[in-house]
PDB file of C-alpha atoms in Angstrom:
ATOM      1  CA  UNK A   1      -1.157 -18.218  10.516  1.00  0.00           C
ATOM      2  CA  UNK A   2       2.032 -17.656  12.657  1.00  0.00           C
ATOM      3  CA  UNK A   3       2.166 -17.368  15.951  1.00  0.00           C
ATOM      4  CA  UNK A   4       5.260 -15.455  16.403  1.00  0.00           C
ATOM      5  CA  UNK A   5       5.026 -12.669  18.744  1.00  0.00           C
ATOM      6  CA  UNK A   6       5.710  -9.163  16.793  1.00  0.00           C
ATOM      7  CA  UNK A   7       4.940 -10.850  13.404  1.00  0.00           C
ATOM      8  CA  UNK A   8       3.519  -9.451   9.835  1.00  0.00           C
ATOM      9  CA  UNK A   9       0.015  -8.431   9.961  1.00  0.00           C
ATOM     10  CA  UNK A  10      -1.724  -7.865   6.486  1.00  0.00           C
ATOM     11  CA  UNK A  11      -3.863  -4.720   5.629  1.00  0.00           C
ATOM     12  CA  UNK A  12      -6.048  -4.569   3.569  1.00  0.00           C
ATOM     13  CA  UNK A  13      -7.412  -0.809   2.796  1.00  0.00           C
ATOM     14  CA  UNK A  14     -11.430  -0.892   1.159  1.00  0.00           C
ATOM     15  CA  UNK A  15     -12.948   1.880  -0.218  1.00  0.00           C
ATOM     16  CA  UNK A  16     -17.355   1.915   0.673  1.00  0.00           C
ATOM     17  CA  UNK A  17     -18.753  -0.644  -1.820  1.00  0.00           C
ATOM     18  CA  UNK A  18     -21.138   2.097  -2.558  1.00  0.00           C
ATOM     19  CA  UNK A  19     -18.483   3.518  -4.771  1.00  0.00           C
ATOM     20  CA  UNK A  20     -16.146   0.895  -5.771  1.00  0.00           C
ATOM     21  CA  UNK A  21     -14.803   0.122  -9.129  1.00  0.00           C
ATOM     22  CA  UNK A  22     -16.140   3.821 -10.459  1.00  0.00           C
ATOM     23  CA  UNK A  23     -13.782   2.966 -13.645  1.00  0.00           C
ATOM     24  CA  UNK A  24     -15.687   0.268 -14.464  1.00  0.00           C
ATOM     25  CA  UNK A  25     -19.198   1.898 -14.861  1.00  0.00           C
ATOM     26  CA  UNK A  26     -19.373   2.139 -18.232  1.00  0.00           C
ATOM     27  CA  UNK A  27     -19.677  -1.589 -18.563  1.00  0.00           C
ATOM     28  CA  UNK A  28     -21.125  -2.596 -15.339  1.00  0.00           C
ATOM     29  CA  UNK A  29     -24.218  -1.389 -12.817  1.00  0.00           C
ATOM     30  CA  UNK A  30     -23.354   0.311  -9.472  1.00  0.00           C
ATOM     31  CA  UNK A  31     -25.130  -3.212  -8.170  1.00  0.00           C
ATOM     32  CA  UNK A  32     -22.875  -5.289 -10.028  1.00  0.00           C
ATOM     33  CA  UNK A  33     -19.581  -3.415  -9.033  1.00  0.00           C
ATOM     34  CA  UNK A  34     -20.588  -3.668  -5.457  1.00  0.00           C
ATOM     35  CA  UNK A  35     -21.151  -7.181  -5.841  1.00  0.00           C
ATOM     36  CA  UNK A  36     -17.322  -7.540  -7.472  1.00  0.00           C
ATOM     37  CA  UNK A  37     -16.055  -5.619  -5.089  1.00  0.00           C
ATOM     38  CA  UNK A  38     -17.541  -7.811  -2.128  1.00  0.00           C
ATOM     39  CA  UNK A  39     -16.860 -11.060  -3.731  1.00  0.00           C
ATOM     40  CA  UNK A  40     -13.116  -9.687  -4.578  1.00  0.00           C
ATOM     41  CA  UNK A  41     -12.237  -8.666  -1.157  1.00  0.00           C
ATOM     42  CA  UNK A  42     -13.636 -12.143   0.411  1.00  0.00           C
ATOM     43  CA  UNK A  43     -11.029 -14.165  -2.425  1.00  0.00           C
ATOM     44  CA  UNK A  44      -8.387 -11.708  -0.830  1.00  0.00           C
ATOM     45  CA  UNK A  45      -9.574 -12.464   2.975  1.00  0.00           C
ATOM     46  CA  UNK A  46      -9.447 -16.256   2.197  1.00  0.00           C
ATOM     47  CA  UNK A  47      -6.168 -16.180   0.830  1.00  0.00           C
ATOM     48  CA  UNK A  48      -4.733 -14.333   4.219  1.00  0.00           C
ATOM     49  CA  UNK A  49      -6.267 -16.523   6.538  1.00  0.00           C
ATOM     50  CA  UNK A  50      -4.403 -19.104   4.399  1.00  0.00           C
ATOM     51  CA  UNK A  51      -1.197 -17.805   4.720  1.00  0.00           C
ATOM     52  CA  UNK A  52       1.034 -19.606   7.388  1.00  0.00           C
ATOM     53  CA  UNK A  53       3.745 -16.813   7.576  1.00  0.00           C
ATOM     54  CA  UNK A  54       0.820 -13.830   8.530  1.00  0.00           C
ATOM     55  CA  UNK A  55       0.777 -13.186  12.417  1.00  0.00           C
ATOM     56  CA  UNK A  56      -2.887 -11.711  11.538  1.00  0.00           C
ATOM     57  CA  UNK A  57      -4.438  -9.441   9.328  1.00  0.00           C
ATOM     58  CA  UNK A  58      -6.836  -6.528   9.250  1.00  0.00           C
ATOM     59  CA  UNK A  59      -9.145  -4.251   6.546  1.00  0.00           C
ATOM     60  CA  UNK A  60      -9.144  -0.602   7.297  1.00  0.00           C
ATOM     61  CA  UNK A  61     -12.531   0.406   6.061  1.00  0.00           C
ATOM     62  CA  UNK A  62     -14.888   3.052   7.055  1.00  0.00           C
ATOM     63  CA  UNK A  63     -17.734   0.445   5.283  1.00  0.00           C
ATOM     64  CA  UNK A  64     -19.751  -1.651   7.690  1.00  0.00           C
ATOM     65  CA  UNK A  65     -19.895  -4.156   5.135  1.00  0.00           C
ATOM     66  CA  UNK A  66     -16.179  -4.749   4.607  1.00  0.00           C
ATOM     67  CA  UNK A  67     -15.457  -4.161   8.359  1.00  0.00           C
ATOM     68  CA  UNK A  68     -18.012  -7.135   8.996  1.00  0.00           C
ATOM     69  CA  UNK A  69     -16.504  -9.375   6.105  1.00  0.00           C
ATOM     70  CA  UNK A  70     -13.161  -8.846   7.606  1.00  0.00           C
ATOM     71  CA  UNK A  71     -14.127 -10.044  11.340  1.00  0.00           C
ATOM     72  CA  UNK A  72     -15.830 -13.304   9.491  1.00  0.00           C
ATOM     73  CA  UNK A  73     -12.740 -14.427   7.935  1.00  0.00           C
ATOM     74  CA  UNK A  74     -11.245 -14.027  10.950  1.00  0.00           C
ATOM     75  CA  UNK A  75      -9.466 -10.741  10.908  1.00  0.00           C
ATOM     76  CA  UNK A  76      -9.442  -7.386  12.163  1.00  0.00           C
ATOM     77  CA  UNK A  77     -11.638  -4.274  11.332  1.00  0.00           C
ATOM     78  CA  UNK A  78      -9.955  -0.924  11.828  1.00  0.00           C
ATOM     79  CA  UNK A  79     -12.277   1.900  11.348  1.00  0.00           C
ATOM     80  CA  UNK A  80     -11.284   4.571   9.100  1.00  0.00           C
ATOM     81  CA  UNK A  81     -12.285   7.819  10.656  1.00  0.00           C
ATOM     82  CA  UNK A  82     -11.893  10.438   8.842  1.00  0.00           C
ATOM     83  CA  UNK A  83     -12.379   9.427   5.762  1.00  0.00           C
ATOM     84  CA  UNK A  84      -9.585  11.107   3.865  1.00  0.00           C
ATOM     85  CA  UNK A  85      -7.979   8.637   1.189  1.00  0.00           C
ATOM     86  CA  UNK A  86      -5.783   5.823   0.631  1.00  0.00           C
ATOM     87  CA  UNK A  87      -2.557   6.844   1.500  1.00  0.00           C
ATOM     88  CA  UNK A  88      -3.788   8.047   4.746  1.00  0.00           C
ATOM     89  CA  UNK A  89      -5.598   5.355   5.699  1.00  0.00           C
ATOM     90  CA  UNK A  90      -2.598   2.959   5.370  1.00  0.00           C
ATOM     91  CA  UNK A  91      -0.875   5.187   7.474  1.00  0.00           C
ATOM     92  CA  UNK A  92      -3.469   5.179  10.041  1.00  0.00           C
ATOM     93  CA  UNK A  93      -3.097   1.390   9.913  1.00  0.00           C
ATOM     94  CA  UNK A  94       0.859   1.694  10.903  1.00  0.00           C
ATOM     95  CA  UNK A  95       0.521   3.538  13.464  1.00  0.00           C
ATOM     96  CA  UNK A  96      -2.382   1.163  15.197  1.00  0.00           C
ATOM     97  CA  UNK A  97       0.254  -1.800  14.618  1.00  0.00           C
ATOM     98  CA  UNK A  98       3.282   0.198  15.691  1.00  0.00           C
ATOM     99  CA  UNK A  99       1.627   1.227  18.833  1.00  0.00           C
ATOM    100  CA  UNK A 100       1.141  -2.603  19.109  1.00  0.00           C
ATOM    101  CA  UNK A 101       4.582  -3.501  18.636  1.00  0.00           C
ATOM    102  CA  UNK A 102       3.887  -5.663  15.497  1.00  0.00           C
ATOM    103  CA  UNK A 103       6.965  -7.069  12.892  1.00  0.00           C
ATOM    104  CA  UNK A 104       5.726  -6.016  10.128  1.00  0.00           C
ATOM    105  CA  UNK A 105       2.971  -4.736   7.975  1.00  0.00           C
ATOM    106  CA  UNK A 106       2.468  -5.958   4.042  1.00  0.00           C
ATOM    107  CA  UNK A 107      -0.704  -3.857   2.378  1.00  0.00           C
ATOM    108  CA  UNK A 108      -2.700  -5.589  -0.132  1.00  0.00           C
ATOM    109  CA  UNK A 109      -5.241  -4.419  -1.985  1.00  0.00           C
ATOM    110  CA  UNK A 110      -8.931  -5.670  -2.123  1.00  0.00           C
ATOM    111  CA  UNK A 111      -9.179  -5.998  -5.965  1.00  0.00           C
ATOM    112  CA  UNK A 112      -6.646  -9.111  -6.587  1.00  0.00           C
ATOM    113  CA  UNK A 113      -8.912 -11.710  -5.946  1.00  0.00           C
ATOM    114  CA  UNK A 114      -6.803 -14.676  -7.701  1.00  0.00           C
ATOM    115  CA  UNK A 115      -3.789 -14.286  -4.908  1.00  0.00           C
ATOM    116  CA  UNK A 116      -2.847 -17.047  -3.144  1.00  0.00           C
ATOM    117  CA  UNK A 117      -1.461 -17.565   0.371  1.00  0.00           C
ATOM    118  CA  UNK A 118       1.376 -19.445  -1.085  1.00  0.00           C
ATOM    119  CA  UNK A 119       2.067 -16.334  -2.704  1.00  0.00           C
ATOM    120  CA  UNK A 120       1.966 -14.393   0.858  1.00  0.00           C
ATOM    121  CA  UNK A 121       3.959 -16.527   2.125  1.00  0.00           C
ATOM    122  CA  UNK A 122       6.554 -16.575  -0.491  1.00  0.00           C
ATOM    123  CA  UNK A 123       6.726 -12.730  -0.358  1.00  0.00           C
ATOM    124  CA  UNK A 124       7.204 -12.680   3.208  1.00  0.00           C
ATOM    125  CA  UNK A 125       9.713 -15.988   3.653  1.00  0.00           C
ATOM    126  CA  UNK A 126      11.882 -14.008   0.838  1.00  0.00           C
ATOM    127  CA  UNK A 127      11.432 -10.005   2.942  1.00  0.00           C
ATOM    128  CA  UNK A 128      13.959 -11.127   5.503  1.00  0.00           C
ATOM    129  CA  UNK A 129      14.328  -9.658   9.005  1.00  0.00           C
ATOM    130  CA  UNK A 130      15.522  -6.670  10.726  1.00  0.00           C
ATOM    131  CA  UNK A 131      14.147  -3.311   8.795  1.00  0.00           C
ATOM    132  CA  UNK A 132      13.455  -3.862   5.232  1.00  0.00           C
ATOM    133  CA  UNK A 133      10.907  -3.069   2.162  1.00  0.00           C
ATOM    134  CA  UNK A 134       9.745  -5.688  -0.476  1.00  0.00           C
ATOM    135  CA  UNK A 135       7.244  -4.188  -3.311  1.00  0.00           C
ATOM    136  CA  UNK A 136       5.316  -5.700  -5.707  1.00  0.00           C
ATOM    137  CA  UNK A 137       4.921  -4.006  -8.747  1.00  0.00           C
ATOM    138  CA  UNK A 138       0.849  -4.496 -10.594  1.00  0.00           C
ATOM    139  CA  UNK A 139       0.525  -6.232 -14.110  1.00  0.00           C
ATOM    140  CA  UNK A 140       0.975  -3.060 -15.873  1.00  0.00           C
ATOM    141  CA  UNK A 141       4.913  -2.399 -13.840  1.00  0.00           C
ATOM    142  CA  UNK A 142       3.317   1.680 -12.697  1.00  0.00           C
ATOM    143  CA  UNK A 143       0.883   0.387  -9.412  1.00  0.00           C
ATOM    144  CA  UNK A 144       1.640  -1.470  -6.537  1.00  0.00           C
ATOM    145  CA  UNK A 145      -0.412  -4.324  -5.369  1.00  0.00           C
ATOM    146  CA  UNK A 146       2.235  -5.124  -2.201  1.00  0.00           C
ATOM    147  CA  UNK A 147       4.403  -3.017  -0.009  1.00  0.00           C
ATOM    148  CA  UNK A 148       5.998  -5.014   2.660  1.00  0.00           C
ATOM    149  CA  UNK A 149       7.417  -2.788   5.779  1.00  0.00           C
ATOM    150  CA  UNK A 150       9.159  -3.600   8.676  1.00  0.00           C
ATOM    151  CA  UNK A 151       8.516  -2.112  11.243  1.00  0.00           C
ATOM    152  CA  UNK A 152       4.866  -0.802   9.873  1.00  0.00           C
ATOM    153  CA  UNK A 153       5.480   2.647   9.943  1.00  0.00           C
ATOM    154  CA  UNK A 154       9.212   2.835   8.639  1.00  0.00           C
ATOM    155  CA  UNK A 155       7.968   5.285   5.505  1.00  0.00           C
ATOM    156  CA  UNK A 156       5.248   7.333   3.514  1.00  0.00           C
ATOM    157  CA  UNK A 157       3.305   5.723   1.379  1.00  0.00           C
ATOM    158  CA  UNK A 158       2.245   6.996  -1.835  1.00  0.00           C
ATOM    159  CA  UNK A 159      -0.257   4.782  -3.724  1.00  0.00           C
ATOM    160  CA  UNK A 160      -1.892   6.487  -6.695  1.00  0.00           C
ATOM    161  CA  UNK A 161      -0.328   7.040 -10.404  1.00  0.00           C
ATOM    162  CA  UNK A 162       3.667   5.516 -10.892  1.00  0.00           C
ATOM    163  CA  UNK A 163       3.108   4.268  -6.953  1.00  0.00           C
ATOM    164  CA  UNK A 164       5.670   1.464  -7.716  1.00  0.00           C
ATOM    165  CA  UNK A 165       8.454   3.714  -8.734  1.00  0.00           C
ATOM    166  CA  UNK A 166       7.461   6.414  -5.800  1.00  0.00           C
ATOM    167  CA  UNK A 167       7.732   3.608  -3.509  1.00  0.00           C
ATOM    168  CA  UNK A 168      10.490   2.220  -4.649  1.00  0.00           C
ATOM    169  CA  UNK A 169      12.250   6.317  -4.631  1.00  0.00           C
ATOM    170  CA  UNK A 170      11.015   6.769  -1.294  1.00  0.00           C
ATOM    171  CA  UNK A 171      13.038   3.249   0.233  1.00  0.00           C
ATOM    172  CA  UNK A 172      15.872   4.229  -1.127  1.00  0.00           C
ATOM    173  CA  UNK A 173      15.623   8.197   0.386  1.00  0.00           C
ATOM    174  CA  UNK A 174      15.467   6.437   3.681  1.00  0.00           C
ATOM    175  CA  UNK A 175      18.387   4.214   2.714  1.00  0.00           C
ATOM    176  CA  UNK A 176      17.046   0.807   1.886  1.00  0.00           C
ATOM    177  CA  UNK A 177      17.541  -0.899  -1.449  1.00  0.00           C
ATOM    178  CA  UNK A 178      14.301  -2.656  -1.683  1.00  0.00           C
ATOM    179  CA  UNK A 179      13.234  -6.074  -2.685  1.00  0.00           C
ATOM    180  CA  UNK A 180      11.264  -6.030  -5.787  1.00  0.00           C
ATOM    181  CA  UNK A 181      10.923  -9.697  -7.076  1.00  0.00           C
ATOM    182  CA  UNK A 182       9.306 -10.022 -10.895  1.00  0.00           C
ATOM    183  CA  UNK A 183       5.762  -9.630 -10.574  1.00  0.00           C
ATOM    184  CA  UNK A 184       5.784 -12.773 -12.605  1.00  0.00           C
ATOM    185  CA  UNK A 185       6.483 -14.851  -9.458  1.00  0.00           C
ATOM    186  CA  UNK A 186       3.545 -13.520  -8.157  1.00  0.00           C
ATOM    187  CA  UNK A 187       0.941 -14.000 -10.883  1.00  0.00           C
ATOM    188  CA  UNK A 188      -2.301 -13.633  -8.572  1.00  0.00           C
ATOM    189  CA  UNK A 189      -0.827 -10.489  -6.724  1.00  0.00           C
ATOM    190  CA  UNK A 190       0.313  -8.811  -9.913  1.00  0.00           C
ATOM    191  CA  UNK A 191      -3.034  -8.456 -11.179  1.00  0.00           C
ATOM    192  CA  UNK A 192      -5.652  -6.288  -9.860  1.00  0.00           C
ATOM    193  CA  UNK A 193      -9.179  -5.340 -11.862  1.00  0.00           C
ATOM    194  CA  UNK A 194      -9.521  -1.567 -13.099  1.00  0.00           C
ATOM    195  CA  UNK A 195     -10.740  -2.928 -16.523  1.00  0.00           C
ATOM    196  CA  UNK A 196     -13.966  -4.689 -18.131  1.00  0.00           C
ATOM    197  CA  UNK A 197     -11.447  -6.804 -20.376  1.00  0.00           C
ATOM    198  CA  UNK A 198      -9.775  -7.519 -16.774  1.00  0.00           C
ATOM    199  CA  UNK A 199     -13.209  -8.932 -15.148  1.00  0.00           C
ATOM    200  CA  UNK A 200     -13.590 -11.338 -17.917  1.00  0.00           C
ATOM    201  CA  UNK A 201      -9.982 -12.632 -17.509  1.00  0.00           C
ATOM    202  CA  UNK A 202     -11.312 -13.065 -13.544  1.00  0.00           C
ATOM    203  CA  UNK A 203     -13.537 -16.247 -15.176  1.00  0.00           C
ATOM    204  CA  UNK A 204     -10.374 -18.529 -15.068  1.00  0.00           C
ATOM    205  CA  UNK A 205     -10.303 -18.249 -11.523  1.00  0.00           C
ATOM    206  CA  UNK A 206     -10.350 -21.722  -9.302  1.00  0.00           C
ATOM    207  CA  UNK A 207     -14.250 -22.769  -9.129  1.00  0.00           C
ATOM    208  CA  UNK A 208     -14.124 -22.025  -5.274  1.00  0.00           C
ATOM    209  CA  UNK A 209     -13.377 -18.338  -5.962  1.00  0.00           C
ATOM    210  CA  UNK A 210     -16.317 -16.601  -4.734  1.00  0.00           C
ATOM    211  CA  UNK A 211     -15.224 -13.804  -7.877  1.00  0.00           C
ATOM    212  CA  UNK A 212     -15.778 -16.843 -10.170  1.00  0.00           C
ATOM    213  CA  UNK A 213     -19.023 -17.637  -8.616  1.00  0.00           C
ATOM    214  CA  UNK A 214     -20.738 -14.555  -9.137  1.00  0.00           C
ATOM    215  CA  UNK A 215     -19.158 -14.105 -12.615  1.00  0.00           C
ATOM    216  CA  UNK A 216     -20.791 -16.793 -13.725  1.00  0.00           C
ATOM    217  CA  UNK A 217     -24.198 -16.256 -12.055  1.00  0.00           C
ATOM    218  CA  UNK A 218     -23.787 -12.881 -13.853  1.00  0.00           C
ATOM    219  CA  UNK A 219     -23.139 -14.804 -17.341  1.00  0.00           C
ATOM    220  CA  UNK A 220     -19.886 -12.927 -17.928  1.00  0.00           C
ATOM    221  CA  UNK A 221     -18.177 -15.045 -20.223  1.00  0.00           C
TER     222      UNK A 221
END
């Protein structure tokens, strides 16, 4: 990771893995999605610890579990208190870094286990300095699976339905024209797992994936 003083840290908001992945229960057991969601999140931790250009990075969690997992890869665990959804939580996060006089903050989220840190680090070399916005647009061009801010609290974030394009609105009400490379240079951030037909895809993952692993201890082909 850097060392540069101010630096990007990476957030990563998690959702208790009591109720993860509720859009895949048709096709999976509560045990199983909590499982995916774990094994996920760890693939996403690995890749940040990875990532040269990070000054640090942090999961904003009100889950014990996740808070834990974060602190083992070497991160941060900000507690999420209240619990009162997305959005707000990755505001919550801003404001801790802002306070702190961080660079930067680039959200990630915990379902996008094939990313890479080369990846990170492409998205962050290519951000450039002073106050910007880079977004990442998910496989299906309505979600976002990156928003990269500098400073951390420079705007309101608005993850849900069409985030990308609300993102992407609220930059440019602030000002900012911002950097939204083809999610195709980003393969592993572009896609996140909201889909059964999704978790199968997850089995090409490299074999030290820890979403691989338990894929195939689950037999999912």
């Amino acid at each position: 990771m850097s060392t540069a003083r101010g630096g990007v840290w990476a957030v990563v908001p998690v959702k208790e893995f009591a109720f993860a992945k509720q859009r895949l229960a048709g096709e999976f057991t509560p045990s199983f999605r909590h499982r995916l969601a774990q094994a996920m999140l760890c693939d996403v931790l690995a890749a940040l610890r990875g990532a040269r250009q990070l000054a640090g990075f942090a999961v904003i969690t009100a889950d014990p579990e996740a808070g834990r997992l974060a602190q083992d890869f070497g991160g941060r665990w900000l507690v999420e208190t209240p619990v009162r959804g997305l959005n707000a939580a990755v505001s919550a996060a801003a404001a801790v870094l802002g306070a702190e006089g961080r660079g930067g903050m680039l959200v990630l989220p915990g379902d996008i286990p094939a990313v890479t840190s080369a990846e990170v680090d492409a998205l962050i070399a290519g951000h450039g300095a002073g106050r910007a916005v880079s977004l990442v647009a998910a496989h299906d061009g309505q979600g976002t699976n990156a928003v990269l801010v500098s400073p951390p609290g420079m705007m309101t974030f608005a993850f849900g339905p069409m985030s990308f394009s609300r993102h992407r609105a609220g930059a440019q009400a602030l000002g900012f024209v911002p950097r939204c490379p083809d999610p195709a240079r980003f393969p592993g951030l572009a896609l996140d797992v909201d889909t059964a037909e999704q978790v199968r895809r997850l089995a090409g993952l490299l074999p030290c994936s820890r979403t691989r692993r338990l894929l195939a201890a689950e037999g999912c082909p």
